[in-house]
Amino acid sequence: GGRLITVIGAVCVLGWVALAFDSIERFRRSKTTIVPIRPAEALVLSGSYRYTRNPMYVSLALLTIACGLLLATWWPVVLLLPTLVIVQLFVILPEERYLRRRFGPAYEAYTRRVRRWL
């Protein structure tokens, strides 16, 4: 039990680091901002964005799971689902509406190829 939980938590931390750093680096290379309320200069489609449209949010979910597991408390994990629903409704959906307006057919094609989450 305990050792397996620690390993899973560590894997989640590694996933968080990999996705977060890859995402930030992709945005930096594309010369666009990671701040959702600032105008996007480019549509990032490479790296982890080939597998999920929201690797930054997936990375934060992994970090949340890791914290719960490594701190031996289930509250972060239990609260993660409602938090993700709120993030999807009030952050991701507005971001997607903006990206559709900003990048049009290119973004539409991307949404057909890549899932929102995993």
PDB file of C-alpha atoms in Angstrom:
ATOM      1  CA  GLY A   1       0.000   0.000   0.000  1.00  0.00           C
ATOM      2  CA  GLY A   2       2.227   2.810   1.238  1.00  0.00           C
ATOM      3  CA  ARG A   3       5.092   2.260  -1.172  1.00  0.00           C
ATOM      4  CA  LEU A   4       2.765   1.944  -4.169  1.00  0.00           C
ATOM      5  CA  ILE A   5       0.978   5.177  -3.209  1.00  0.00           C
ATOM      6  CA  THR A   6       4.361   6.933  -2.972  1.00  0.00           C
ATOM      7  CA  VAL A   7       5.388   5.641  -6.397  1.00  0.00           C
ATOM      8  CA  ILE A   8       2.091   6.740  -7.959  1.00  0.00           C
ATOM      9  CA  GLY A   9       2.448  10.140  -6.299  1.00  0.00           C
ATOM     10  CA  ALA A  10       6.003  10.481  -7.616  1.00  0.00           C
ATOM     11  CA  VAL A  11       4.866   9.519 -11.132  1.00  0.00           C
ATOM     12  CA  CYS A  12       2.171  12.213 -10.908  1.00  0.00           C
ATOM     13  CA  VAL A  13       4.815  14.773  -9.857  1.00  0.00           C
ATOM     14  CA  LEU A  14       6.973  13.767 -12.821  1.00  0.00           C
ATOM     15  CA  GLY A  15       3.958  14.077 -15.130  1.00  0.00           C
ATOM     16  CA  TRP A  16       3.224  17.523 -13.716  1.00  0.00           C
ATOM     17  CA  VAL A  17       6.808  18.677 -14.289  1.00  0.00           C
ATOM     18  CA  ALA A  18       6.991  17.238 -17.812  1.00  0.00           C
ATOM     19  CA  LEU A  19       3.657  18.671 -18.974  1.00  0.00           C
ATOM     20  CA  ALA A  20       4.083  22.051 -17.298  1.00  0.00           C
ATOM     21  CA  PHE A  21       7.593  22.658 -18.580  1.00  0.00           C
ATOM     22  CA  ASP A  22       6.815  21.376 -22.064  1.00  0.00           C
ATOM     23  CA  SER A  23       3.727  23.592 -22.277  1.00  0.00           C
ATOM     24  CA  ILE A  24       5.499  26.715 -21.071  1.00  0.00           C
ATOM     25  CA  GLU A  25       8.433  26.092 -23.419  1.00  0.00           C
ATOM     26  CA  ARG A  26       6.077  25.590 -26.391  1.00  0.00           C
ATOM     27  CA  PHE A  27       4.368  28.894 -25.647  1.00  0.00           C
ATOM     28  CA  ARG A  28       7.737  30.648 -25.269  1.00  0.00           C
ATOM     29  CA  ARG A  29       8.960  29.272 -28.612  1.00  0.00           C
ATOM     30  CA  SER A  30       5.717  30.361 -30.283  1.00  0.00           C
ATOM     31  CA  LYS A  31       6.100  33.852 -28.767  1.00  0.00           C
ATOM     32  CA  THR A  32       2.641  33.758 -27.251  1.00  0.00           C
ATOM     33  CA  THR A  33       1.448  34.179 -23.679  1.00  0.00           C
ATOM     34  CA  ILE A  34       0.384  31.509 -21.207  1.00  0.00           C
ATOM     35  CA  VAL A  35      -1.886  34.066 -19.510  1.00  0.00           C
ATOM     36  CA  PRO A  36      -5.449  33.220 -20.619  1.00  0.00           C
ATOM     37  CA  ILE A  37      -6.689  36.831 -20.500  1.00  0.00           C
ATOM     38  CA  ARG A  38      -3.992  38.108 -22.881  1.00  0.00           C
ATOM     39  CA  PRO A  39      -4.324  37.869 -26.676  1.00  0.00           C
ATOM     40  CA  ALA A  40      -2.902  34.714 -28.245  1.00  0.00           C
ATOM     41  CA  GLU A  41      -0.307  35.346 -30.942  1.00  0.00           C
ATOM     42  CA  ALA A  42      -0.043  31.748 -32.114  1.00  0.00           C
ATOM     43  CA  LEU A  43      -1.835  28.435 -31.923  1.00  0.00           C
ATOM     44  CA  VAL A  44       0.411  25.927 -30.134  1.00  0.00           C
ATOM     45  CA  LEU A  45      -0.019  22.455 -31.637  1.00  0.00           C
ATOM     46  CA  SER A  46       3.247  20.630 -30.924  1.00  0.00           C
ATOM     47  CA  GLY A  47       4.670  18.700 -27.990  1.00  0.00           C
ATOM     48  CA  SER A  48       2.103  17.744 -25.376  1.00  0.00           C
ATOM     49  CA  TYR A  49      -0.504  19.732 -27.315  1.00  0.00           C
ATOM     50  CA  ARG A  50      -0.570  16.868 -29.832  1.00  0.00           C
ATOM     51  CA  TYR A  51      -2.237  14.697 -27.151  1.00  0.00           C
ATOM     52  CA  THR A  52      -4.343  17.094 -25.088  1.00  0.00           C
ATOM     53  CA  ARG A  53      -5.597  20.604 -25.750  1.00  0.00           C
ATOM     54  CA  ASN A  54      -5.055  21.440 -22.088  1.00  0.00           C
ATOM     55  CA  PRO A  55      -1.735  20.028 -20.873  1.00  0.00           C
ATOM     56  CA  MET A  56      -1.310  22.837 -18.342  1.00  0.00           C
ATOM     57  CA  TYR A  57      -4.605  21.977 -16.650  1.00  0.00           C
ATOM     58  CA  VAL A  58      -3.829  18.259 -16.855  1.00  0.00           C
ATOM     59  CA  SER A  59      -0.480  18.983 -15.207  1.00  0.00           C
ATOM     60  CA  LEU A  60      -2.178  20.849 -12.364  1.00  0.00           C
ATOM     61  CA  ALA A  61      -4.597  17.951 -11.903  1.00  0.00           C
ATOM     62  CA  LEU A  62      -1.616  15.585 -11.666  1.00  0.00           C
ATOM     63  CA  LEU A  63       0.006  17.859  -9.092  1.00  0.00           C
ATOM     64  CA  THR A  64      -3.205  17.875  -7.060  1.00  0.00           C
ATOM     65  CA  ILE A  65      -3.406  14.078  -7.124  1.00  0.00           C
ATOM     66  CA  ALA A  66       0.283  13.843  -6.177  1.00  0.00           C
ATOM     67  CA  CYS A  67      -0.214  16.168  -3.203  1.00  0.00           C
ATOM     68  CA  GLY A  68      -3.153  14.133  -1.964  1.00  0.00           C
ATOM     69  CA  LEU A  69      -1.286  10.858  -2.300  1.00  0.00           C
ATOM     70  CA  LEU A  70       2.028  12.044  -0.882  1.00  0.00           C
ATOM     71  CA  LEU A  71       0.390  13.863   2.027  1.00  0.00           C
ATOM     72  CA  ALA A  72      -1.864  10.847   2.696  1.00  0.00           C
ATOM     73  CA  THR A  73      -5.092  12.809   2.422  1.00  0.00           C
ATOM     74  CA  TRP A  74      -7.916  12.274  -0.045  1.00  0.00           C
ATOM     75  CA  TRP A  75      -9.385  15.777   0.131  1.00  0.00           C
ATOM     76  CA  PRO A  76      -7.428  17.164  -2.812  1.00  0.00           C
ATOM     77  CA  VAL A  77      -8.443  14.171  -4.920  1.00  0.00           C
ATOM     78  CA  VAL A  78     -12.093  14.343  -3.816  1.00  0.00           C
ATOM     79  CA  LEU A  79     -12.256  18.073  -4.568  1.00  0.00           C
ATOM     80  CA  LEU A  80     -10.454  17.710  -7.894  1.00  0.00           C
ATOM     81  CA  LEU A  81     -13.501  16.608  -9.907  1.00  0.00           C
ATOM     82  CA  PRO A  82     -15.729  19.561  -8.946  1.00  0.00           C
ATOM     83  CA  THR A  83     -12.746  21.871  -9.436  1.00  0.00           C
ATOM     84  CA  LEU A  84     -12.169  20.523 -12.943  1.00  0.00           C
ATOM     85  CA  VAL A  85     -15.855  20.991 -13.774  1.00  0.00           C
ATOM     86  CA  ILE A  86     -15.618  24.633 -12.650  1.00  0.00           C
ATOM     87  CA  VAL A  87     -12.381  25.143 -14.616  1.00  0.00           C
ATOM     88  CA  GLN A  88     -13.958  23.640 -17.719  1.00  0.00           C
ATOM     89  CA  LEU A  89     -17.097  25.777 -17.480  1.00  0.00           C
ATOM     90  CA  PHE A  90     -15.541  29.088 -16.511  1.00  0.00           C
ATOM     91  CA  VAL A  91     -12.022  28.939 -17.967  1.00  0.00           C
ATOM     92  CA  ILE A  92     -11.648  26.334 -20.709  1.00  0.00           C
ATOM     93  CA  LEU A  93     -14.933  26.899 -22.547  1.00  0.00           C
ATOM     94  CA  PRO A  94     -14.401  30.687 -22.725  1.00  0.00           C
ATOM     95  CA  GLU A  95     -10.799  30.076 -23.858  1.00  0.00           C
ATOM     96  CA  GLU A  96     -12.063  27.751 -26.586  1.00  0.00           C
ATOM     97  CA  ARG A  97     -14.635  30.310 -27.769  1.00  0.00           C
ATOM     98  CA  TYR A  98     -11.857  32.901 -27.989  1.00  0.00           C
ATOM     99  CA  LEU A  99      -9.517  30.538 -29.870  1.00  0.00           C
ATOM    100  CA  ARG A 100     -12.300  29.684 -32.341  1.00  0.00           C
ATOM    101  CA  ARG A 101     -12.797  33.390 -33.056  1.00  0.00           C
ATOM    102  CA  ARG A 102      -9.049  34.091 -33.194  1.00  0.00           C
ATOM    103  CA  PHE A 103      -7.842  31.130 -35.261  1.00  0.00           C
ATOM    104  CA  GLY A 104     -11.010  29.906 -37.001  1.00  0.00           C
ATOM    105  CA  PRO A 105     -10.654  26.787 -39.175  1.00  0.00           C
ATOM    106  CA  ALA A 106      -7.152  25.991 -37.868  1.00  0.00           C
ATOM    107  CA  TYR A 107      -8.477  25.732 -34.324  1.00  0.00           C
ATOM    108  CA  GLU A 108     -11.553  23.779 -35.458  1.00  0.00           C
ATOM    109  CA  ALA A 109      -9.330  21.242 -37.210  1.00  0.00           C
ATOM    110  CA  TYR A 110      -7.195  20.988 -34.080  1.00  0.00           C
ATOM    111  CA  THR A 111     -10.250  20.280 -31.881  1.00  0.00           C
ATOM    112  CA  ARG A 112     -11.235  17.451 -34.214  1.00  0.00           C
ATOM    113  CA  ARG A 113      -7.767  15.857 -33.917  1.00  0.00           C
ATOM    114  CA  VAL A 114      -6.994  16.369 -30.220  1.00  0.00           C
ATOM    115  CA  ARG A 115      -9.155  15.737 -27.160  1.00  0.00           C
ATOM    116  CA  ARG A 116      -9.846  18.453 -24.623  1.00  0.00           C
ATOM    117  CA  TRP A 117      -8.430  16.443 -21.733  1.00  0.00           C
ATOM    118  CA  LEU A 118      -6.855  13.059 -22.475  1.00  0.00           C
TER     119      LEU A 118
END
